[in-house]
Amino acid sequence: MSATPTTPTRPGSPSRPTATTRLARAVPVPAGAGLARMLVERNVTSFRHGWIALVTGFAEPVFYLFSLGVGIGALVKTVTTDSGMVVTYPQFVAPALLAASAMNGAVFDSTFNVFFKLKYAKLYDAVLATPMGPRDIAVGEISWSLIRGGLYSLAFLVVALLAGAVHSWWALLAVPAAVFIGFAFAALGMFATTFMRSWVDFDYVTLAIQPMFLFSATFFPLATYPDALQWLVRATPLYHGVALERALMLGDMGWGVLGHVVYLVVLGLVGVLGAARRLERLLLS
């Protein structure tokens, strides 16, 4: 086994870690082979017999699409987006619901499921008996949440296509874009879960998710909100996910799309760093 690389020092003086070593400690990507994939494989095997939980995960956004997009769409013929495009109401609301699918899949897997494994099943204590470490656990669980959120988004995109709510060929990038949305919410969700003490604390998750789902320019253009609240809506991660998906599915592309991607990636990286450090403290203390 090779020793940890250090900078040369005088005989008798303590060795100092190199910049590479300090970076490896800071970045929550496991050094070496990346054993996080083993935890992803474990989750895939576990859900082979619980696939019904995956199927029901995207049902709510689909119901919203047909009840609001088709039902209200019969009354509201067209909607003018914030960029000035005039589209039908189903075409306006479908991208937002796709972003919500990615959010739901990522959040609920990285919060409720992770909390059960951490506090009750003691799964991660068993995982630490293997060569895997806390960073592998963080990366593995977040990766699985991304897969689950991506599956929800893909299924919803197919439904939206059949419903005639897809307006542009840019929609082919809607599922990859959903990965950025899932990454941000999965990482933040797992980070928040490490602070949870009981199931009662998950009321805060619902308290955060529901207002975002309803008021992140999901069902109405941002311009319809009061000026004093527009800055608050712009600060929410789901708004950036909705704006990203809406730009792709409507073909309304611009440089602002990159801003949404950067926001989601940075937020996800902050969540991964926080979750990895918190797991190290909880599992190794």
mmCIF file of N, CA and C in Angstrom, residues 153-272:
data_model
loop_
_atom_site.group_PDB
_atom_site.id
_atom_site.type_symbol
_atom_site.label_atom_id
_atom_site.label_comp_id
_atom_site.label_asym_id
_atom_site.label_seq_id
_atom_site.Cartn_x
_atom_site.Cartn_y
_atom_site.Cartn_z
ATOM 1 N N SER A 153 -38.445 11.906 -15.116
ATOM 2 C CA SER A 153 -38.471 12.941 -16.151
ATOM 3 C C SER A 153 -38.663 12.333 -17.531
ATOM 4 N N LEU A 154 -37.995 11.224 -17.792
ATOM 5 C CA LEU A 154 -38.139 10.568 -19.092
ATOM 6 C C LEU A 154 -39.568 10.090 -19.300
ATOM 7 N N ALA A 155 -40.147 9.467 -18.275
ATOM 8 C CA ALA A 155 -41.525 8.989 -18.396
ATOM 9 C C ALA A 155 -42.487 10.153 -18.602
ATOM 10 N N PHE A 156 -42.255 11.249 -17.879
ATOM 11 C CA PHE A 156 -43.153 12.395 -18.030
ATOM 12 C C PHE A 156 -42.998 13.024 -19.407
ATOM 13 N N LEU A 157 -41.780 13.074 -19.933
ATOM 14 C CA LEU A 157 -41.571 13.663 -21.252
ATOM 15 C C LEU A 157 -42.317 12.878 -22.319
ATOM 16 N N VAL A 158 -42.337 11.560 -22.180
ATOM 17 C CA VAL A 158 -43.089 10.734 -23.129
ATOM 18 C C VAL A 158 -44.577 11.068 -23.058
ATOM 19 N N VAL A 159 -45.098 11.207 -21.832
ATOM 20 C CA VAL A 159 -46.510 11.559 -21.664
ATOM 21 C C VAL A 159 -46.794 12.935 -22.266
ATOM 22 N N ALA A 160 -45.909 13.896 -22.015
ATOM 23 C CA ALA A 160 -46.092 15.251 -22.554
ATOM 24 C C ALA A 160 -46.047 15.249 -24.075
ATOM 25 N N LEU A 161 -45.189 14.414 -24.645
ATOM 26 C CA LEU A 161 -45.112 14.311 -26.111
ATOM 27 C C LEU A 161 -46.410 13.764 -26.679
ATOM 28 N N LEU A 162 -46.954 12.738 -26.039
ATOM 29 C CA LEU A 162 -48.218 12.149 -26.498
ATOM 30 C C LEU A 162 -49.378 13.127 -26.329
ATOM 31 N N ALA A 163 -49.265 14.016 -25.334
ATOM 32 C CA ALA A 163 -50.327 14.988 -25.093
ATOM 33 C C ALA A 163 -50.193 16.219 -25.983
ATOM 34 N N GLY A 164 -49.156 16.265 -26.816
ATOM 35 C CA GLY A 164 -48.964 17.386 -27.714
ATOM 36 C C GLY A 164 -48.416 18.630 -27.035
ATOM 37 N N ALA A 165 -47.728 18.449 -25.892
ATOM 38 C CA ALA A 165 -47.226 19.593 -25.137
ATOM 39 C C ALA A 165 -45.763 19.886 -25.408
ATOM 40 N N VAL A 166 -45.156 19.201 -26.372
ATOM 41 C CA VAL A 166 -43.756 19.435 -26.726
ATOM 42 C C VAL A 166 -43.725 20.325 -27.958
ATOM 43 N N HIS A 167 -42.992 21.429 -27.865
ATOM 44 C CA HIS A 167 -43.043 22.473 -28.897
ATOM 45 C C HIS A 167 -41.794 22.519 -29.772
ATOM 46 N N SER A 168 -40.687 21.909 -29.332
ATOM 47 C CA SER A 168 -39.430 22.071 -30.049
ATOM 48 C C SER A 168 -38.588 20.806 -29.949
ATOM 49 N N TRP A 169 -37.677 20.633 -30.928
ATOM 50 C CA TRP A 169 -36.735 19.521 -30.898
ATOM 51 C C TRP A 169 -35.687 19.690 -29.802
ATOM 52 N N TRP A 170 -35.561 20.894 -29.253
ATOM 53 C CA TRP A 170 -34.671 21.086 -28.117
ATOM 54 C C TRP A 170 -35.114 20.255 -26.916
ATOM 55 N N ALA A 171 -36.356 19.775 -26.952
ATOM 56 C CA ALA A 171 -36.869 18.953 -25.851
ATOM 57 C C ALA A 171 -36.079 17.661 -25.678
ATOM 58 N N LEU A 172 -35.298 17.277 -26.683
ATOM 59 C CA LEU A 172 -34.451 16.093 -26.539
ATOM 60 C C LEU A 172 -33.441 16.272 -25.406
ATOM 61 N N LEU A 173 -33.128 17.523 -25.086
ATOM 62 C CA LEU A 173 -32.189 17.804 -23.996
ATOM 63 C C LEU A 173 -32.904 17.996 -22.657
ATOM 64 N N ALA A 174 -34.212 17.802 -22.640
ATOM 65 C CA ALA A 174 -34.966 18.037 -21.411
ATOM 66 C C ALA A 174 -34.593 17.046 -20.317
ATOM 67 N N VAL A 175 -34.373 15.788 -20.694
ATOM 68 C CA VAL A 175 -34.011 14.784 -19.687
ATOM 69 C C VAL A 175 -32.601 15.022 -19.152
ATOM 70 N N PRO A 176 -31.592 15.274 -20.008
ATOM 71 C CA PRO A 176 -30.289 15.656 -19.433
ATOM 72 C C PRO A 176 -30.374 16.889 -18.542
ATOM 73 N N ALA A 177 -31.227 17.845 -18.914
ATOM 74 C CA ALA A 177 -31.387 19.027 -18.064
ATOM 75 C C ALA A 177 -31.997 18.652 -16.722
ATOM 76 N N ALA A 178 -32.875 17.650 -16.740
ATOM 77 C CA ALA A 178 -33.490 17.202 -15.489
ATOM 78 C C ALA A 178 -32.452 16.622 -14.538
ATOM 79 N N VAL A 179 -31.339 16.126 -15.082
ATOM 80 C CA VAL A 179 -30.271 15.609 -14.232
ATOM 81 C C VAL A 179 -29.677 16.736 -13.385
ATOM 82 N N PHE A 180 -29.527 17.925 -13.976
ATOM 83 C CA PHE A 180 -29.031 19.066 -13.202
ATOM 84 C C PHE A 180 -30.005 19.436 -12.086
ATOM 85 N N ILE A 181 -31.288 19.384 -12.402
ATOM 86 C CA ILE A 181 -32.302 19.679 -11.392
ATOM 87 C C ILE A 181 -32.247 18.644 -10.273
ATOM 88 N N GLY A 182 -32.206 17.362 -10.664
ATOM 89 C CA GLY A 182 -32.134 16.303 -9.669
ATOM 90 C C GLY A 182 -30.879 16.385 -8.832
ATOM 91 N N PHE A 183 -29.765 16.773 -9.462
ATOM 92 C CA PHE A 183 -28.501 16.885 -8.737
ATOM 93 C C PHE A 183 -28.600 17.918 -7.622
ATOM 94 N N ALA A 184 -29.160 19.082 -7.938
ATOM 95 C CA ALA A 184 -29.283 20.144 -6.939
ATOM 96 C C ALA A 184 -30.176 19.707 -5.785
ATOM 97 N N PHE A 185 -31.328 19.139 -6.101
ATOM 98 C CA PHE A 185 -32.275 18.771 -5.044
ATOM 99 C C PHE A 185 -31.829 17.537 -4.275
ATOM 100 N N ALA A 186 -31.215 16.566 -4.942
ATOM 101 C CA ALA A 186 -30.758 15.371 -4.236
ATOM 102 C C ALA A 186 -29.642 15.705 -3.259
ATOM 103 N N ALA A 187 -28.696 16.526 -3.699
ATOM 104 C CA ALA A 187 -27.582 16.891 -2.828
ATOM 105 C C ALA A 187 -28.056 17.709 -1.633
ATOM 106 N N LEU A 188 -28.894 18.709 -1.881
ATOM 107 C CA LEU A 188 -29.416 19.511 -0.769
ATOM 108 C C LEU A 188 -30.303 18.678 0.148
ATOM 109 N N GLY A 189 -31.090 17.780 -0.453
ATOM 110 C CA GLY A 189 -31.971 16.932 0.349
ATOM 111 C C GLY A 189 -31.194 16.019 1.276
ATOM 112 N N MET A 190 -30.119 15.415 0.771
ATOM 113 C CA MET A 190 -29.322 14.533 1.621
ATOM 114 C C MET A 190 -28.589 15.324 2.691
ATOM 115 N N PHE A 191 -28.098 16.502 2.328
ATOM 116 C CA PHE A 191 -27.436 17.363 3.303
ATOM 117 C C PHE A 191 -28.400 17.710 4.436
ATOM 118 N N ALA A 192 -29.628 18.081 4.089
ATOM 119 C CA ALA A 192 -30.619 18.420 5.107
ATOM 120 C C ALA A 192 -30.983 17.205 5.954
ATOM 121 N N THR A 193 -31.014 16.028 5.349
ATOM 122 C CA THR A 193 -31.396 14.820 6.072
ATOM 123 C C THR A 193 -30.418 14.489 7.188
ATOM 124 N N THR A 194 -29.157 14.832 7.006
ATOM 125 C CA THR A 194 -28.167 14.530 8.040
ATOM 126 C C THR A 194 -28.411 15.328 9.320
ATOM 127 N N PHE A 195 -29.259 16.356 9.248
ATOM 128 C CA PHE A 195 -29.587 17.141 10.442
ATOM 129 C C PHE A 195 -30.914 16.688 11.068
ATOM 130 N N MET A 196 -31.659 15.797 10.383
ATOM 131 C CA MET A 196 -32.960 15.375 10.884
ATOM 132 C C MET A 196 -32.813 14.493 12.122
ATOM 133 N N ARG A 197 -33.682 14.721 13.106
ATOM 134 C CA ARG A 197 -33.642 13.939 14.340
ATOM 135 C C ARG A 197 -34.774 12.922 14.416
ATOM 136 N N SER A 198 -35.911 13.219 13.777
ATOM 137 C CA SER A 198 -37.048 12.292 13.790
ATOM 138 C C SER A 198 -37.881 12.547 12.540
ATOM 139 N N TRP A 199 -38.898 11.714 12.349
ATOM 140 C CA TRP A 199 -39.761 11.861 11.172
ATOM 141 C C TRP A 199 -40.521 13.181 11.202
ATOM 142 N N VAL A 200 -40.726 13.730 12.396
ATOM 143 C CA VAL A 200 -41.449 14.999 12.501
ATOM 144 C C VAL A 200 -40.704 16.111 11.769
ATOM 145 N N ASP A 201 -39.385 16.027 11.742
ATOM 146 C CA ASP A 201 -38.591 17.066 11.090
ATOM 147 C C ASP A 201 -38.839 17.133 9.591
ATOM 148 N N PHE A 202 -39.404 16.070 9.022
ATOM 149 C CA PHE A 202 -39.635 16.069 7.586
ATOM 150 C C PHE A 202 -40.812 16.951 7.186
ATOM 151 N N ASP A 203 -41.522 17.467 8.177
ATOM 152 C CA ASP A 203 -42.532 18.476 7.851
ATOM 153 C C ASP A 203 -41.888 19.697 7.214
ATOM 154 N N TYR A 204 -40.636 19.968 7.583
ATOM 155 C CA TYR A 204 -39.929 21.104 6.988
ATOM 156 C C TYR A 204 -39.644 20.861 5.504
ATOM 157 N N VAL A 205 -39.434 19.586 5.136
ATOM 158 C CA VAL A 205 -39.211 19.259 3.724
ATOM 159 C C VAL A 205 -40.466 19.585 2.920
ATOM 160 N N THR A 206 -41.612 19.134 3.426
ATOM 161 C CA THR A 206 -42.875 19.434 2.752
ATOM 162 C C THR A 206 -43.141 20.931 2.721
ATOM 163 N N LEU A 207 -42.790 21.608 3.814
ATOM 164 C CA LEU A 207 -43.001 23.054 3.897
ATOM 165 C C LEU A 207 -42.171 23.796 2.856
ATOM 166 N N ALA A 208 -41.041 23.234 2.469
ATOM 167 C CA ALA A 208 -40.194 23.871 1.456
ATOM 168 C C ALA A 208 -40.609 23.475 0.045
ATOM 169 N N ILE A 209 -40.978 22.206 -0.133
ATOM 170 C CA ILE A 209 -41.253 21.687 -1.476
ATOM 171 C C ILE A 209 -42.568 22.212 -2.041
ATOM 172 N N GLN A 210 -43.628 22.185 -1.239
ATOM 173 C CA GLN A 210 -44.942 22.551 -1.758
ATOM 174 C C GLN A 210 -45.024 23.999 -2.246
ATOM 175 N N PRO A 211 -44.549 24.983 -1.464
ATOM 176 C CA PRO A 211 -44.591 26.358 -1.994
ATOM 177 C C PRO A 211 -43.759 26.527 -3.259
ATOM 178 N N MET A 212 -42.590 25.854 -3.321
ATOM 179 C CA MET A 212 -41.782 25.938 -4.539
ATOM 180 C C MET A 212 -42.534 25.371 -5.730
ATOM 181 N N PHE A 213 -43.211 24.234 -5.500
ATOM 182 C CA PHE A 213 -43.943 23.603 -6.590
ATOM 183 C C PHE A 213 -45.055 24.506 -7.118
ATOM 184 N N LEU A 214 -45.712 25.218 -6.231
ATOM 185 C CA LEU A 214 -46.859 26.031 -6.627
ATOM 186 C C LEU A 214 -46.473 27.417 -7.133
ATOM 187 N N PHE A 215 -45.348 27.973 -6.638
ATOM 188 C CA PHE A 215 -45.068 29.381 -6.898
ATOM 189 C C PHE A 215 -43.716 29.637 -7.548
ATOM 190 N N SER A 216 -43.157 28.674 -8.259
ATOM 191 C CA SER A 216 -41.881 28.880 -8.964
ATOM 192 C C SER A 216 -42.121 29.133 -10.444
ATOM 193 N N ALA A 217 -43.108 29.966 -10.740
ATOM 194 C CA ALA A 217 -43.527 30.225 -12.128
ATOM 195 C C ALA A 217 -43.944 28.926 -12.801
ATOM 196 N N THR A 218 -44.500 28.032 -12.002
ATOM 197 C CA THR A 218 -44.903 26.717 -12.499
ATOM 198 C C THR A 218 -46.160 26.814 -13.350
ATOM 199 N N PHE A 219 -47.151 27.508 -12.855
ATOM 200 C CA PHE A 219 -48.446 27.561 -13.528
ATOM 201 C C PHE A 219 -48.770 28.929 -14.118
ATOM 202 N N PHE A 220 -47.976 29.942 -13.770
ATOM 203 C CA PHE A 220 -48.200 31.296 -14.282
ATOM 204 C C PHE A 220 -46.846 31.926 -14.601
ATOM 205 N N PRO A 221 -46.783 32.806 -15.596
ATOM 206 C CA PRO A 221 -45.515 33.492 -15.898
ATOM 207 C C PRO A 221 -45.032 34.314 -14.714
ATOM 208 N N LEU A 222 -43.739 34.497 -14.641
ATOM 209 C CA LEU A 222 -43.152 35.251 -13.537
ATOM 210 C C LEU A 222 -43.677 36.684 -13.500
ATOM 211 N N ALA A 223 -44.008 37.248 -14.648
ATOM 212 C CA ALA A 223 -44.477 38.630 -14.710
ATOM 213 C C ALA A 223 -45.798 38.844 -13.983
ATOM 214 N N THR A 224 -46.549 37.778 -13.735
ATOM 215 C CA THR A 224 -47.829 37.914 -13.047
ATOM 216 C C THR A 224 -47.669 38.049 -11.535
ATOM 217 N N TYR A 225 -46.464 37.765 -11.023
ATOM 218 C CA TYR A 225 -46.222 37.881 -9.585
ATOM 219 C C TYR A 225 -45.963 39.348 -9.233
ATOM 220 N N PRO A 226 -46.254 39.744 -8.001
ATOM 221 C CA PRO A 226 -45.917 41.120 -7.569
ATOM 222 C C PRO A 226 -44.412 41.353 -7.665
ATOM 223 N N ASP A 227 -44.034 42.572 -7.976
ATOM 224 C CA ASP A 227 -42.616 42.892 -8.136
ATOM 225 C C ASP A 227 -41.807 42.552 -6.887
ATOM 226 N N ALA A 228 -42.421 42.724 -5.714
ATOM 227 C CA ALA A 228 -41.701 42.476 -4.466
ATOM 228 C C ALA A 228 -41.401 40.996 -4.268
ATOM 229 N N LEU A 229 -42.154 40.113 -4.931
ATOM 230 C CA LEU A 229 -41.955 38.673 -4.747
ATOM 231 C C LEU A 229 -41.151 38.031 -5.873
ATOM 232 N N GLN A 230 -40.969 38.734 -6.967
ATOM 233 C CA GLN A 230 -40.275 38.136 -8.101
ATOM 234 C C GLN A 230 -38.835 37.770 -7.766
ATOM 235 N N TRP A 231 -38.166 38.593 -6.960
ATOM 236 C CA TRP A 231 -36.774 38.281 -6.591
ATOM 237 C C TRP A 231 -36.707 37.023 -5.738
ATOM 238 N N LEU A 232 -37.744 36.811 -4.900
ATOM 239 C CA LEU A 232 -37.775 35.603 -4.058
ATOM 240 C C LEU A 232 -38.000 34.363 -4.909
ATOM 241 N N VAL A 233 -38.873 34.477 -5.891
ATOM 242 C CA VAL A 233 -39.120 33.348 -6.798
ATOM 243 C C VAL A 233 -37.855 33.011 -7.577
ATOM 244 N N ARG A 234 -37.129 34.018 -8.036
ATOM 245 C CA ARG A 234 -35.905 33.791 -8.799
ATOM 246 C C ARG A 234 -34.818 33.114 -7.973
ATOM 247 N N ALA A 235 -34.903 33.219 -6.659
ATOM 248 C CA ALA A 235 -33.884 32.621 -5.791
ATOM 249 C C ALA A 235 -34.113 31.144 -5.539
ATOM 250 N N THR A 236 -35.279 30.623 -5.865
ATOM 251 C CA THR A 236 -35.577 29.224 -5.581
ATOM 252 C C THR A 236 -34.969 28.314 -6.648
ATOM 253 N N PRO A 237 -34.473 27.149 -6.266
ATOM 254 C CA PRO A 237 -33.879 26.242 -7.254
ATOM 255 C C PRO A 237 -34.885 25.708 -8.265
ATOM 256 N N LEU A 238 -36.135 25.501 -7.851
ATOM 257 C CA LEU A 238 -37.105 24.967 -8.804
ATOM 258 C C LEU A 238 -37.400 25.978 -9.904
ATOM 259 N N TYR A 239 -37.371 27.280 -9.586
ATOM 260 C CA TYR A 239 -37.595 28.272 -10.640
ATOM 261 C C TYR A 239 -36.553 28.122 -11.742
ATOM 262 N N HIS A 240 -35.299 27.939 -11.371
ATOM 263 C CA HIS A 240 -34.249 27.784 -12.377
ATOM 264 C C HIS A 240 -34.434 26.483 -13.146
ATOM 265 N N GLY A 241 -34.911 25.433 -12.470
ATOM 266 C CA GLY A 241 -35.213 24.202 -13.179
ATOM 267 C C GLY A 241 -36.363 24.366 -14.151
ATOM 268 N N VAL A 242 -37.408 25.056 -13.721
ATOM 269 C CA VAL A 242 -38.557 25.314 -14.591
ATOM 270 C C VAL A 242 -38.152 26.164 -15.783
ATOM 271 N N ALA A 243 -37.386 27.219 -15.532
ATOM 272 C CA ALA A 243 -36.954 28.102 -16.625
ATOM 273 C C ALA A 243 -36.078 27.346 -17.619
ATOM 274 N N LEU A 244 -35.227 26.460 -17.121
ATOM 275 C CA LEU A 244 -34.363 25.674 -17.998
ATOM 276 C C LEU A 244 -35.180 24.730 -18.866
ATOM 277 N N GLU A 245 -36.095 24.000 -18.254
ATOM 278 C CA GLU A 245 -36.918 23.056 -19.015
ATOM 279 C C GLU A 245 -37.850 23.776 -19.991
ATOM 280 N N ARG A 246 -38.362 24.916 -19.576
ATOM 281 C CA ARG A 246 -39.279 25.662 -20.447
ATOM 282 C C ARG A 246 -38.541 26.209 -21.664
ATOM 283 N N ALA A 247 -37.308 26.650 -21.463
ATOM 284 C CA ALA A 247 -36.525 27.141 -22.602
ATOM 285 C C ALA A 247 -36.257 26.020 -23.604
ATOM 286 N N LEU A 248 -35.988 24.820 -23.106
ATOM 287 C CA LEU A 248 -35.697 23.694 -23.995
ATOM 288 C C LEU A 248 -36.951 23.203 -24.707
ATOM 289 N N MET A 249 -38.017 23.010 -23.981
ATOM 290 C CA MET A 249 -39.219 22.420 -24.581
ATOM 291 C C MET A 249 -39.969 23.395 -25.481
ATOM 292 N N LEU A 250 -39.737 24.701 -25.282
ATOM 293 C CA LEU A 250 -40.361 25.695 -26.152
ATOM 294 C C LEU A 250 -39.402 26.194 -27.235
ATOM 295 N N GLY A 251 -38.140 25.769 -27.170
ATOM 296 C CA GLY A 251 -37.162 26.230 -28.149
ATOM 297 C C GLY A 251 -36.776 27.678 -27.963
ATOM 298 N N ASP A 252 -36.986 28.212 -26.762
ATOM 299 C CA ASP A 252 -36.694 29.610 -26.469
ATOM 300 C C ASP A 252 -35.297 29.699 -25.864
ATOM 301 N N MET A 253 -34.287 29.445 -26.681
ATOM 302 C CA MET A 253 -32.919 29.328 -26.189
ATOM 303 C C MET A 253 -32.220 30.679 -26.162
ATOM 304 N N GLY A 254 -31.371 30.845 -25.145
ATOM 305 C CA GLY A 254 -30.585 32.067 -25.000
ATOM 306 C C GLY A 254 -29.464 31.827 -24.003
ATOM 307 N N TRP A 255 -28.637 32.848 -23.801
ATOM 308 C CA TRP A 255 -27.511 32.710 -22.879
ATOM 309 C C TRP A 255 -27.968 32.542 -21.446
ATOM 310 N N GLY A 256 -29.185 32.950 -21.151
ATOM 311 C CA GLY A 256 -29.693 32.788 -19.797
ATOM 312 C C GLY A 256 -29.807 31.338 -19.375
ATOM 313 N N VAL A 257 -29.906 30.419 -20.341
ATOM 314 C CA VAL A 257 -29.984 28.989 -20.024
ATOM 315 C C VAL A 257 -28.732 28.538 -19.279
ATOM 316 N N LEU A 258 -27.575 29.052 -19.683
ATOM 317 C CA LEU A 258 -26.328 28.686 -19.008
ATOM 318 C C LEU A 258 -26.337 29.152 -17.552
ATOM 319 N N GLY A 259 -26.961 30.292 -17.298
ATOM 320 C CA GLY A 259 -27.060 30.778 -15.925
ATOM 321 C C GLY A 259 -27.852 29.830 -15.045
ATOM 322 N N HIS A 260 -28.945 29.276 -15.593
ATOM 323 C CA HIS A 260 -29.735 28.307 -14.838
ATOM 324 C C HIS A 260 -28.924 27.045 -14.546
ATOM 325 N N VAL A 261 -28.163 26.586 -15.534
ATOM 326 C CA VAL A 261 -27.346 25.382 -15.343
ATOM 327 C C VAL A 261 -26.284 25.614 -14.272
ATOM 328 N N VAL A 262 -25.607 26.755 -14.355
ATOM 329 C CA VAL A 262 -24.556 27.058 -13.373
ATOM 330 C C VAL A 262 -25.150 27.125 -11.968
ATOM 331 N N TYR A 263 -26.300 27.767 -11.819
ATOM 332 C CA TYR A 263 -26.956 27.866 -10.512
ATOM 333 C C TYR A 263 -27.212 26.477 -9.935
ATOM 334 N N LEU A 264 -27.778 25.568 -10.740
ATOM 335 C CA LEU A 264 -28.119 24.231 -10.256
ATOM 336 C C LEU A 264 -26.878 23.410 -9.931
ATOM 337 N N VAL A 265 -25.838 23.532 -10.757
ATOM 338 C CA VAL A 265 -24.608 22.771 -10.517
ATOM 339 C C VAL A 265 -23.921 23.250 -9.243
ATOM 340 N N VAL A 266 -23.818 24.558 -9.069
ATOM 341 C CA VAL A 266 -23.172 25.103 -7.868
ATOM 342 C C VAL A 266 -23.946 24.687 -6.621
ATOM 343 N N LEU A 267 -25.263 24.771 -6.686
ATOM 344 C CA LEU A 267 -26.085 24.375 -5.543
ATOM 345 C C LEU A 267 -25.895 22.898 -5.228
ATOM 346 N N GLY A 268 -25.817 22.069 -6.274
ATOM 347 C CA GLY A 268 -25.593 20.645 -6.066
ATOM 348 C C GLY A 268 -24.242 20.354 -5.442
ATOM 349 N N LEU A 269 -23.201 21.051 -5.900
ATOM 350 C CA LEU A 269 -21.864 20.836 -5.343
ATOM 351 C C LEU A 269 -21.812 21.235 -3.869
ATOM 352 N N VAL A 270 -22.483 22.318 -3.526
ATOM 353 C CA VAL A 270 -22.536 22.719 -2.116
ATOM 354 C C VAL A 270 -23.211 21.627 -1.286
ATOM 355 N N GLY A 271 -24.296 21.053 -1.819
ATOM 356 C CA GLY A 271 -24.990 19.988 -1.107
ATOM 357 C C GLY A 271 -24.147 18.734 -0.954
ATOM 358 N N VAL A 272 -23.409 18.366 -1.999
ATOM 359 C CA VAL A 272 -22.556 17.171 -1.934
ATOM 360 C C VAL A 272 -21.467 17.363 -0.889
#
